[in-house]
């Protein structure tokens, strides 16, 4: 150290370095004051290697090259990028902090716009915005850390809060705020969002060029293909429609407009329904959806049914007819859903089990 | 909330008359409306709320002068540069843990016992805090990496803000400190990162040392100086610069971390100013050099030979 001190003193006499060394040296703990071949002067980094060697000379031996950790070697290297470097999961915590900042910024903006806090009546009128976030596996690749349930939940809680603010901003009509939130949220949204949100939603049945609907019904082991077409109603008046007293102006009752009742046909496997289903309970089952929807004589029905017995086939046809009515008149959906006619009845014949006589029937219990 | 009847003679009120101050305005604000359907409904809803704010803003000129802009979150976002005894007392920094749990090595910093808990002597806390602040300032002024460790959810934002104040030199750990971060760095961060970046920090500040004994041990093994808030059940000798205070109070953590991080920010500013001065000095020195060189070239020589400008050594 004395050698280095004397070297420094000789340097100090040169005019160029006088200004560099007239700085107040701050207190540094002794452990930090390690003298190696790098000259320890405040601002020594500004001196290039050639100047340092000229000052110090080749007094110290060369540093051994290898993989040993040398604390002073580190001082030339740059700082790590992320402030979360020492957590071991920098990108995960960086994203968490980004989301938290976005939430607080958006909250402030919405408060200034008087959209927060939102009263209950306003919250009910927000447009629904269902979202599908990335799966934990997808986030694992994004964040370079294993997404456990707790970590995933932490991220999705923040994302759901941001989504709420997005709902408020879009419903209130602030497109720029909504765009900014949307750009952040889109990073975390799953690519399969459309597929996921449309799952379980039935494809709408389209009518062909003749106005027919083609639907499918199932019950037990029967399957029915159902075509329905509206009956073309004729507007001619029949004799039974005319009231003689009214025509001569003799009755006091108000003139009632005649109700046009059309006659429809139901064919099953090209056989009229009365012939195919001799039992009235099967015919009732088939006609029930038409009755509930109030379109009893409105549609002609042609069905091809296969498999099962009378109950299964009539149930399948009823299912198909209900779907057909919904295709022609979507307003009847509520009524048919309440009557559970649009639902494929999941009840199937239960299998026989070993040790039992039938599916549920047990053999007679014997005491001994 | 009361409703003032507008007086047309008053200039303030006459300007406000143009807005929607109907008789049912009060009722509008307090009443529960039906669901808002169109965008216009939303605009009306916002306007009703804005009208109240406009009223209060207009009336504020008639009220008292609000000199203090104090906000509830100021201790986190705008901490004080120096800690005062009254601030530490108000935050409950003097409350230690149960007297039965007091570590015997903590005795120099204990004021006494009351209601079964050890009281911490804040007359010792303040100079030790100032000493720690000097350390932080010096380390930051020498381009040192400082890590703030606070692993409880209530002090997580405190360490985050503190690291932000130090810019590229500040780091924080808000969740669990992974054992082996310093001692097993090759496996933790990978060969590429260890060779290219500075891994071992230059200072570590702990807000809850009991829960982070792993970190303290690793710092000791890696020769990293440590500062920590030590409570009465902790041996103060586990860290280099203990600050005896209540480790369970988030307000105390905010005050102490604020002081330390502001000192670090000052250190960075000192370093920047120094570098700026040195750059300026070197630039002016080079300018002088070039000027002298030019002047040398213009002066005539004694024996009439052309002057060699590349020769070092000035005769002035």
XYZ file of C-alpha atoms in Angstrom:
684
model
C 0.000 0.000 0.000
C 2.912 2.361 0.657
C 4.156 1.744 -2.847
C 0.799 2.716 -4.237
C 0.647 5.793 -1.996
C 3.954 7.092 -3.304
C 2.867 6.485 -6.875
C -0.288 8.465 -6.257
C 1.690 11.360 -4.757
C 3.894 11.599 -7.825
C 0.816 11.637 -10.011
C -0.711 14.428 -7.984
C 2.118 16.795 -8.939
C 1.102 16.673 -12.607
C -1.172 19.599 -13.535
C -3.729 17.540 -15.484
C -4.718 15.356 -12.545
C -4.753 18.046 -9.879
C -8.390 18.801 -10.499
C -9.345 15.152 -10.504
C -8.032 14.467 -7.053
C -9.371 17.468 -5.177
C -12.607 15.676 -4.269
C -13.856 14.981 -0.768
C -13.450 11.282 -0.265
C -16.592 9.836 1.260
C -16.393 7.338 4.077
C -16.376 3.755 2.828
C -16.401 0.760 5.147
C -12.977 -0.870 5.402
C -14.185 -4.088 3.788
C -14.741 -2.145 0.580
C -11.264 -0.613 0.518
C -9.467 -3.398 -1.294
C -6.463 -2.369 -3.358
C -5.744 -4.488 -6.374
C -4.244 -3.422 -9.644
C -7.236 -1.147 -10.231
C -6.385 2.216 -8.803
C -8.918 3.237 -6.142
C -9.581 6.910 -6.769
C -13.028 8.489 -7.047
C -13.721 8.578 -10.714
C -10.979 6.081 -11.536
C -13.356 4.577 -14.066
C -12.804 7.550 -16.305
C -9.094 6.680 -16.673
C -8.339 4.234 -19.433
C -6.128 1.187 -18.956
C -2.986 2.720 -20.413
C -3.102 5.687 -18.021
C -3.678 3.432 -15.039
C -0.659 1.305 -15.926
C 1.438 4.398 -16.437
C 0.472 5.548 -12.946
C 0.777 2.311 -11.032
C 3.339 0.385 -13.030
C 3.670 -3.391 -13.135
C 3.981 -3.711 -9.329
C 1.248 -6.335 -8.836
C 1.340 -9.800 -10.374
C -1.161 -10.767 -13.049
C -4.546 -11.974 -11.821
C -5.095 -15.727 -12.155
C -7.601 -16.422 -14.873
C -10.293 -18.879 -14.051
C -13.763 -19.311 -12.723
C -13.008 -18.119 -9.177
C -15.164 -15.300 -7.977
C -13.162 -12.127 -7.590
C -15.198 -9.353 -5.961
C -13.345 -6.574 -7.770
C -13.854 -8.213 -11.151
C -17.513 -7.403 -10.707
C -17.022 -3.655 -10.599
C -16.438 -3.450 -14.346
C -19.624 -5.317 -15.165
C -22.983 -3.597 -15.640
C -25.817 -3.666 -13.115
C -28.543 -6.261 -13.625
C -31.472 -4.875 -15.600
C -34.455 -5.631 -13.409
C -34.888 -4.258 -9.867
C -36.366 -7.671 -9.052
C -33.142 -9.448 -9.976
C -32.497 -10.825 -6.494
C -35.928 -12.456 -6.235
C -34.818 -15.058 -8.753
C -37.995 -14.439 -10.803
C -37.405 -11.017 -12.352
C -39.849 -11.160 -15.252
C -42.719 -12.443 -13.067
C -42.323 -9.683 -10.487
C -41.731 -7.077 -13.189
C -45.069 -7.982 -14.746
C -46.827 -7.912 -11.374
C -45.485 -4.431 -10.706
C -46.460 -3.288 -14.221
C -50.013 -4.514 -13.677
C -50.214 -2.822 -10.269
C -48.998 0.452 -11.771
C -51.509 0.167 -14.602
C -54.309 -0.451 -12.097
C -53.424 2.564 -9.942
C -53.062 4.831 -12.999
C -56.397 3.702 -14.421
C -58.102 4.041 -11.049
C -56.898 7.618 -10.818
C -58.116 8.405 -14.329
C -61.554 6.912 -13.699
C -61.848 8.745 -10.378
C -61.110 12.029 -12.098
C -63.773 11.178 -14.677
C -66.183 10.506 -11.788
C -66.727 6.923 -12.874
C -65.331 5.511 -9.656
C -66.653 4.584 -7.076
C -69.462 3.114 -9.135
C -72.889 2.737 -7.449
C -74.789 -0.524 -7.658
C -77.341 0.552 -10.264
C -74.589 1.649 -12.620
C -72.595 -1.507 -12.040
C -75.587 -3.592 -13.147
C -75.707 -1.816 -16.489
C -72.087 -2.513 -17.405
C -71.792 -4.549 -20.563
C -70.485 -8.041 -19.908
C -66.932 -8.613 -21.055
C -66.001 -12.243 -20.481
C -62.300 -12.897 -20.858
C -60.165 -15.968 -20.961
C -56.687 -15.546 -19.512
C -53.690 -17.574 -20.569
C -53.330 -20.955 -18.936
C -50.663 -21.394 -16.220
C -48.585 -23.389 -18.725
C -48.598 -20.508 -21.214
C -47.719 -18.020 -18.483
C -44.861 -20.266 -17.339
C -43.174 -19.766 -20.702
C -43.894 -16.026 -20.635
C -42.616 -15.367 -17.113
C -39.800 -17.948 -17.128
C -40.984 -19.213 -13.758
C -43.152 -22.129 -12.727
C -46.678 -20.733 -12.321
C -48.036 -22.334 -9.193
C -51.683 -21.861 -8.284
C -50.941 -19.022 -5.848
C -48.814 -17.114 -8.363
C -51.397 -17.625 -11.112
C -54.158 -16.456 -8.803
C -52.179 -13.326 -7.940
C -51.791 -12.455 -11.606
C -55.408 -13.211 -12.529
C -56.766 -11.164 -9.600
C -54.933 -8.120 -10.928
C -56.044 -8.878 -14.484
C -59.687 -9.218 -13.427
C -59.511 -5.837 -11.706
C -58.105 -4.297 -14.881
C -60.862 -5.971 -16.864
C -63.462 -4.336 -14.588
C -61.965 -0.936 -15.330
C -62.002 -1.775 -19.028
C -65.720 -2.573 -18.772
C -66.412 0.744 -17.080
C -64.362 2.711 -19.586
C -65.937 1.062 -22.664
C -69.496 1.309 -21.346
C -69.039 4.978 -20.495
C -67.612 5.589 -23.967
C -63.986 6.538 -23.232
C -62.255 4.807 -26.113
C -58.697 6.045 -25.478
C -58.686 4.826 -21.862
C -60.249 1.552 -22.992
C -57.616 1.146 -25.716
C -54.776 1.649 -23.286
C -56.172 -0.897 -20.834
C -56.969 -3.244 -23.704
C -53.391 -3.166 -24.976
C -52.116 -4.279 -21.543
C -54.789 -6.943 -21.116
C -54.251 -8.389 -24.596
C -50.747 -9.499 -23.566
C -52.277 -11.867 -21.013
C -55.297 -13.030 -22.985
C -55.401 -16.537 -24.315
C -55.236 -17.011 -28.069
C -58.034 -19.565 -27.773
C -60.383 -16.969 -26.278
C -62.928 -17.101 -29.111
C -63.056 -20.864 -29.107
C -63.418 -20.987 -25.349
C -66.179 -18.406 -25.120
C -68.176 -20.002 -27.916
C -68.034 -23.481 -26.418
C -71.397 -24.893 -25.462
C -73.167 -22.400 -27.713
C -75.158 -24.204 -30.346
C -74.668 -23.399 -33.962
C -77.822 -21.611 -35.182
C -79.948 -23.795 -37.443
C -80.434 -22.137 -40.833
C -83.507 -22.522 -43.043
C -82.869 -23.709 -46.581
C -84.117 -22.051 -49.783
C -87.587 -23.548 -49.327
C -87.857 -22.386 -45.734
C -87.342 -25.829 -44.198
C -85.443 -26.450 -40.989
C -83.428 -29.644 -40.560
C -82.846 -30.651 -36.947
C -81.780 -33.702 -35.071
C -83.317 -35.244 -31.967
C -82.181 -38.076 -29.689
C -83.658 -40.006 -26.804
C -82.442 -43.285 -25.268
C -80.986 -45.128 -28.254
C -83.220 -43.527 -30.897
C -82.208 -40.826 -33.336
C -84.610 -38.743 -35.374
C -84.033 -36.416 -38.295
C -86.766 -33.778 -38.482
C -87.706 -31.454 -41.333
C -90.218 -28.723 -40.630
C -91.819 -26.349 -43.098
C -94.537 -23.762 -42.390
C -97.942 -24.584 -43.795
C -99.104 -22.241 -46.555
C -102.359 -20.879 -45.141
C -105.267 -20.099 -47.569
C -107.276 -16.965 -46.894
C -110.666 -18.107 -48.284
C -113.618 -17.852 -45.933
C -115.565 -21.009 -45.257
C -119.250 -21.134 -44.601
C -118.730 -21.873 -40.954
C -116.849 -18.569 -40.596
C -119.844 -16.453 -41.615
C -122.363 -15.439 -38.924
C -125.763 -14.798 -40.591
C -127.052 -12.473 -37.871
C -123.966 -10.301 -38.105
C -124.198 -10.025 -41.889
C -127.778 -8.669 -41.567
C -126.730 -6.430 -38.683
C -129.109 -8.003 -36.213
C -126.727 -9.107 -33.438
C -125.452 -6.804 -30.680
C -122.126 -8.621 -30.251
C -119.016 -6.923 -31.627
C -117.776 -8.275 -34.936
C -115.054 -10.842 -34.331
C -112.408 -11.420 -36.942
C -112.274 -15.114 -37.952
C -109.264 -17.084 -36.670
C -107.491 -18.898 -39.469
C -106.648 -22.393 -38.310
C -104.474 -24.345 -40.685
C -104.204 -28.090 -40.812
C -100.774 -29.660 -40.579
C -99.428 -33.163 -41.186
C -96.828 -35.116 -39.256
C -95.164 -37.988 -41.122
C -92.860 -40.446 -39.387
C -90.797 -42.667 -41.722
C -93.306 -41.682 -44.419
C -96.186 -43.036 -42.315
C -98.810 -40.789 -40.712
C -98.301 -40.317 -36.987
C -101.619 -41.942 -36.048
C -100.571 -45.130 -37.796
C -96.969 -45.201 -36.625
C -97.705 -44.456 -32.982
C -100.933 -46.234 -32.020
C -100.494 -45.304 -28.357
C -101.859 -41.829 -27.554
C -99.050 -41.173 -25.012
C -96.442 -41.247 -27.805
C -98.511 -38.922 -29.997
C -98.982 -36.557 -27.023
C -95.247 -36.524 -26.444
C -94.573 -35.601 -30.065
C -97.204 -32.866 -30.216
C -96.301 -31.326 -26.819
C -93.596 -28.957 -28.085
C -95.969 -27.601 -30.729
C -98.676 -27.050 -28.121
C -96.380 -25.294 -25.670
C -94.989 -23.012 -28.351
C -98.522 -22.375 -29.601
C -97.810 -23.417 -33.196
C -99.913 -26.518 -33.342
C -101.144 -26.338 -36.938
C -98.420 -24.099 -38.276
C -95.767 -26.536 -39.455
C -95.720 -29.668 -41.509
C -93.319 -32.185 -40.021
C -91.459 -34.932 -41.848
C -89.347 -37.267 -39.725
C -86.992 -40.196 -40.268
C -86.433 -42.060 -37.004
C -84.268 -45.053 -36.274
C -83.347 -47.152 -33.285
C -84.950 -47.874 -29.961
C -88.596 -48.462 -29.150
C -91.778 -46.381 -29.125
C -90.853 -44.177 -26.172
C -87.365 -43.526 -27.427
C -88.479 -42.746 -30.945
C -91.306 -40.439 -29.850
C -88.962 -38.655 -27.440
C -86.360 -38.219 -30.186
C -88.939 -36.786 -32.571
C -90.184 -34.396 -29.869
C -86.597 -33.206 -29.269
C -86.106 -32.625 -32.983
C -89.418 -30.786 -33.317
C -88.584 -28.512 -30.366
C -85.245 -27.582 -31.972
C -87.022 -27.000 -35.278
C -89.556 -24.645 -33.683
C -86.667 -22.739 -32.081
C -85.015 -22.462 -35.491
C -88.155 -21.009 -37.078
C -89.149 -18.816 -34.101
C -86.358 -17.891 -31.684
C -88.830 -16.042 -29.413
C -90.231 -19.381 -28.272
C -86.826 -20.259 -26.828
C -87.704 -19.106 -23.325
C -90.886 -21.147 -23.153
C -89.325 -24.285 -24.595
C -86.302 -24.003 -22.281
C -88.545 -23.722 -19.250
C -90.375 -26.846 -20.317
C -86.969 -28.543 -20.804
C -87.872 -29.558 -24.343
C -84.663 -28.272 -25.929
C -82.619 -30.484 -23.641
C -81.481 -33.875 -24.855
C -82.788 -36.196 -22.148
C -79.630 -37.849 -20.808
C -81.381 -40.791 -19.194
C -80.205 -44.066 -20.736
C -80.751 -47.652 -19.700
C -78.477 -48.369 -16.737
C -76.240 -51.399 -17.042
C -76.661 -54.518 -15.011
C -74.064 -54.923 -12.282
C -72.385 -58.030 -11.009
C -73.876 -59.341 -7.792
C -77.180 -57.702 -8.538
C -80.145 -59.162 -10.407
C -80.605 -56.018 -12.511
C -79.151 -52.490 -12.450
C -80.471 -51.812 -8.976
C -82.447 -54.912 -8.020
C -80.693 -56.930 -5.367
C -81.110 -60.618 -4.769
C -83.274 -61.636 -1.835
C -81.422 -61.099 1.396
C -80.794 -64.345 3.205
C -80.002 -64.288 6.893
C -77.791 -67.331 6.746
C -75.225 17.561 2.525
C -77.292 20.699 2.253
C -78.517 22.580 -0.756
C -77.915 26.362 -1.069
C -80.536 28.424 -2.822
C -78.875 30.362 -5.666
C -78.753 34.171 -5.346
C -78.655 35.890 -8.762
C -76.740 38.954 -7.500
C -73.712 36.841 -6.558
C -71.306 36.602 -9.559
C -70.205 33.067 -8.619
C -73.741 31.846 -8.482
C -74.702 33.537 -11.720
C -71.987 31.632 -13.524
C -73.157 28.413 -11.947
C -76.748 29.089 -12.874
C -76.036 27.895 -16.382
C -75.384 24.414 -14.999
C -77.962 21.900 -13.993
C -78.868 23.032 -10.493
C -82.466 22.037 -10.460
C -84.553 21.621 -7.337
C -84.296 17.867 -7.628
C -80.519 17.914 -7.897
C -80.034 16.751 -4.310
C -82.535 14.038 -4.804
C -80.859 13.034 -8.076
C -77.547 12.492 -6.344
C -78.875 10.461 -3.464
C -81.582 8.555 -5.285
C -81.011 5.121 -6.705
C -81.662 5.271 -10.424
C -82.513 2.515 -12.802
C -79.788 0.876 -14.870
C -77.979 3.197 -17.297
C -78.727 2.125 -20.828
C -77.207 4.505 -23.360
C -73.961 6.427 -23.459
C -75.967 9.599 -22.823
C -77.199 8.083 -19.565
C -73.593 7.606 -18.531
C -72.725 11.176 -19.498
C -75.657 12.477 -17.419
C -74.565 10.339 -14.486
C -71.049 11.765 -14.720
C -72.398 15.304 -15.038
C -74.464 14.933 -11.885
C -71.338 13.936 -10.023
C -69.224 16.640 -11.645
C -71.707 19.284 -10.581
C -71.053 18.553 -6.908
C -67.310 18.862 -7.437
C -67.767 22.123 -9.347
C -69.824 23.465 -6.477
C -67.215 22.565 -3.868
C -64.452 24.006 -6.051
C -66.359 27.243 -6.479
C -67.080 27.459 -2.767
C -63.477 26.710 -1.814
C -62.425 30.305 -2.448
C -64.685 31.347 0.425
C -63.318 28.806 2.844
C -60.101 28.743 4.864
C -56.673 28.649 3.231
C -55.460 25.033 2.989
C -51.738 25.300 3.531
C -50.849 21.681 4.265
C -51.110 19.340 1.311
C -50.682 16.272 3.487
C -52.001 13.030 2.048
C -52.515 9.736 3.848
C -49.973 7.949 1.662
C -47.272 10.605 1.998
C -45.080 8.516 4.283
C -44.778 5.956 1.473
C -44.593 8.223 -1.563
C -42.942 11.333 -0.070
C -40.956 10.323 3.009
C -38.941 12.767 5.044
C -35.208 13.226 4.511
C -34.419 13.028 8.241
C -36.234 11.088 10.906
C -37.286 13.035 13.971
C -37.872 11.639 17.420
C -41.517 12.664 17.343
C -42.094 10.985 13.979
C -40.542 7.747 15.215
C -42.580 7.862 18.402
C -45.763 8.522 16.460
C -45.097 5.508 14.252
C -44.522 3.280 17.268
C -40.834 2.635 16.636
C -40.166 2.370 20.343
C -42.353 -0.692 20.890
C -40.263 -3.809 21.223
C -41.383 -7.368 21.743
C -42.259 -9.124 24.987
C -39.788 -8.507 27.801
C -39.467 -12.244 28.344
C -38.226 -12.589 24.756
C -35.619 -9.865 24.939
C -32.233 -10.851 23.579
C -29.553 -10.063 26.213
C -27.330 -8.503 23.541
C -30.049 -5.962 22.881
C -29.695 -4.481 26.368
C -27.683 -1.385 25.313
C -30.548 -0.289 23.077
C -33.378 -1.009 25.520
C -34.936 1.907 27.400
C -36.868 -0.226 29.827
C -39.902 -2.412 30.261
C -43.532 -1.361 30.414
C -46.692 -3.464 30.252
C -44.598 -6.561 29.654
C -42.858 -5.271 26.511
C -39.382 -3.889 26.015
C -39.207 -0.233 25.035
C -36.493 0.699 22.598
C -34.354 3.771 23.353
C -34.886 6.070 20.387
C -31.939 8.216 21.510
C -29.789 5.335 20.283
C -31.914 4.749 17.188
C -31.466 8.213 15.692
C -27.636 8.343 15.536
C -27.483 4.723 14.373
C -29.966 5.563 11.651
C -27.846 8.524 10.607
C -24.760 6.321 10.550
C -26.548 3.794 8.355
C -27.690 6.621 6.065
C -24.053 7.724 5.655
C -23.106 4.199 4.681
C -25.890 4.061 2.108
C -24.886 7.452 0.725
C -21.245 6.416 0.395
C -22.027 3.066 -1.228
C -24.398 4.690 -3.691
C -21.839 7.402 -4.469
C -19.383 4.668 -5.427
C -21.800 3.024 -7.877
C -22.737 0.331 -5.392
C -25.682 -2.057 -5.737
C -28.096 -1.809 -2.811
C -30.767 -4.442 -2.120
C -33.788 -3.747 0.085
C -35.333 -6.864 1.604
C -38.807 -6.635 3.151
C -40.691 -9.886 2.867
C -44.035 -9.070 4.466
C -47.020 -7.968 2.316
C -47.396 -4.687 4.229
C -43.797 -3.612 3.670
C -43.576 -4.885 0.093
C -44.483 -1.498 -1.444
C -41.997 0.218 0.894
C -38.991 -1.701 -0.452
C -40.279 -1.299 -3.992
C -40.407 2.507 -3.720
C -37.011 2.583 -2.006
C -35.418 0.610 -4.848
C -37.085 2.932 -7.365
C -35.434 5.936 -5.730
C -32.005 4.459 -6.379
C -32.638 3.913 -10.072
C -30.394 1.324 -11.687
C -28.496 0.768 -8.433
C -31.568 -0.151 -6.356
C -33.026 -3.653 -6.023
C -35.719 -5.129 -3.836
C -36.979 -8.468 -2.627
C -40.630 -8.344 -1.568
C -41.275 -12.062 -1.370
C -39.203 -14.879 -0.027
C -35.414 -14.579 -0.362
C -34.363 -17.734 -2.147
C -31.568 -19.422 -0.220
C -28.446 -19.659 -2.341
C -28.983 -16.401 -4.209
C -25.451 -15.276 -3.376
C -23.716 -18.501 -2.384
C -25.184 -20.614 -5.183
C -25.260 -17.897 -7.817
C -23.815 -20.009 -10.642
C -26.764 -22.383 -10.437
C -29.314 -19.707 -9.575
C -28.606 -17.257 -12.364
C -26.686 -19.296 -14.914
C -23.133 -18.987 -16.178
C -23.877 -16.331 -18.767
C -25.493 -13.934 -16.315
C -22.838 -14.388 -13.621
C -20.032 -13.702 -16.090
C -21.707 -10.697 -17.655
C -23.485 -8.958 -14.752
C -22.605 -7.842 -11.246
C -24.218 -10.384 -8.925
C -22.892 -9.758 -5.426
C -24.519 -6.582 -4.064
C -22.557 -3.896 -2.261
C -25.075 -3.350 0.534
C -28.130 -5.188 1.824
C -30.834 -3.512 3.914
C -33.273 -5.792 5.757
C -36.562 -4.674 7.229
C -37.442 -7.973 8.861
C -34.186 -9.759 9.702
C -35.685 -12.615 11.742
C -37.547 -13.952 8.710
C -34.461 -13.524 6.511
C -31.687 -15.176 8.471
C -30.719 -17.012 5.278
C -30.034 -13.712 3.597
C -27.967 -12.449 6.544
C -25.909 -15.637 6.578
C -25.274 -15.420 2.834
C -24.246 -11.784 3.097
C -21.801 -12.668 5.839
C -20.320 -15.450 3.694
C -20.082 -13.185 0.649
C -18.603 -10.213 2.560
C -21.570 -7.965 1.923
C -22.225 -5.230 4.529
C -25.705 -5.316 6.023
C -28.062 -2.841 7.638
C -31.174 -4.080 9.432
C -34.006 -2.917 11.666
C -33.410 -4.990 14.788
C -36.152 -5.519 17.309
C -35.725 -6.427 20.952
C -35.832 -10.182 20.344
C -32.944 -10.038 17.861
C -29.186 -10.063 18.532
C -28.007 -6.752 17.039
C -24.618 -8.229 16.168
C -25.955 -10.309 13.275
C -25.717 -7.269 10.977
C -23.000 -4.664 10.556
C -25.179 -1.592 11.103
C -28.199 -2.398 13.282
C -30.988 0.144 13.667
C -32.922 -0.691 16.842
C -36.617 -0.077 16.132
C -39.953 -1.839 15.883
C -39.828 -4.211 12.921
C -43.562 -4.919 12.951
C -44.794 -1.402 12.270
C -45.110 -0.503 8.590
C -44.980 3.231 9.404
C -41.621 2.822 11.120
C -40.359 0.854 8.131
C -41.550 3.654 5.834
C -39.738 6.328 7.857
C -36.464 4.401 8.184
C -36.429 3.130 4.596
C -37.310 6.609 3.401
C -34.324 8.114 5.184
C -31.970 5.429 3.844
C -33.235 5.556 0.269
C -33.112 9.351 0.146
C -29.524 9.190 1.404
C -28.802 6.736 -1.398
C -30.391 9.074 -3.926
C -28.163 11.875 -2.615
C -25.134 9.646 -3.058
C -26.045 9.002 -6.665
C -26.476 12.738 -7.215
C -23.062 13.405 -5.654
C -21.514 10.848 -7.991
C -23.209 12.378 -11.013
C -22.012 15.835 -10.022
C -18.468 14.540 -9.555
C -18.441 12.803 -12.910
C -19.782 15.957 -14.532
C -17.057 18.055 -12.911
C -14.343 15.633 -13.966
C -15.599 15.496 -17.519
C -15.602 19.265 -17.605
C -12.092 19.380 -16.134
C -10.745 16.898 -18.665
C -12.435 18.745 -21.538
C -11.033 22.138 -20.503
C -7.612 20.572 -19.982
C -7.673 19.171 -23.515
C -8.830 22.530 -24.861
C -5.915 24.232 -23.142
C -3.571 21.629 -24.594
C -4.795 22.227 -28.148
C -4.648 25.992 -27.680
C -1.062 25.829 -26.467
C -0.201 23.593 -29.400
C -1.608 26.140 -31.875
C 0.193 29.045 -30.245
C 3.440 27.055 -30.345
C 3.044 26.507 -34.062
C 2.707 30.293 -34.717
C 5.876 31.364 -32.790
C 9.098 31.572 -34.831
C 12.073 29.318 -33.843
C 15.598 30.568 -33.001
C 17.510 28.775 -35.797
C 14.838 29.130 -38.492
C 14.103 25.414 -38.819
C 10.428 24.390 -39.039
C 8.943 23.651 -35.604
C 8.142 20.003 -34.811
C 4.574 20.171 -33.399
C 4.500 16.533 -32.340
C 7.308 16.987 -29.862
C 6.156 16.772 -26.286
C 7.386 19.432 -23.955
C 6.449 23.039 -24.041
C 8.877 25.853 -23.477
C 6.708 28.467 -21.956
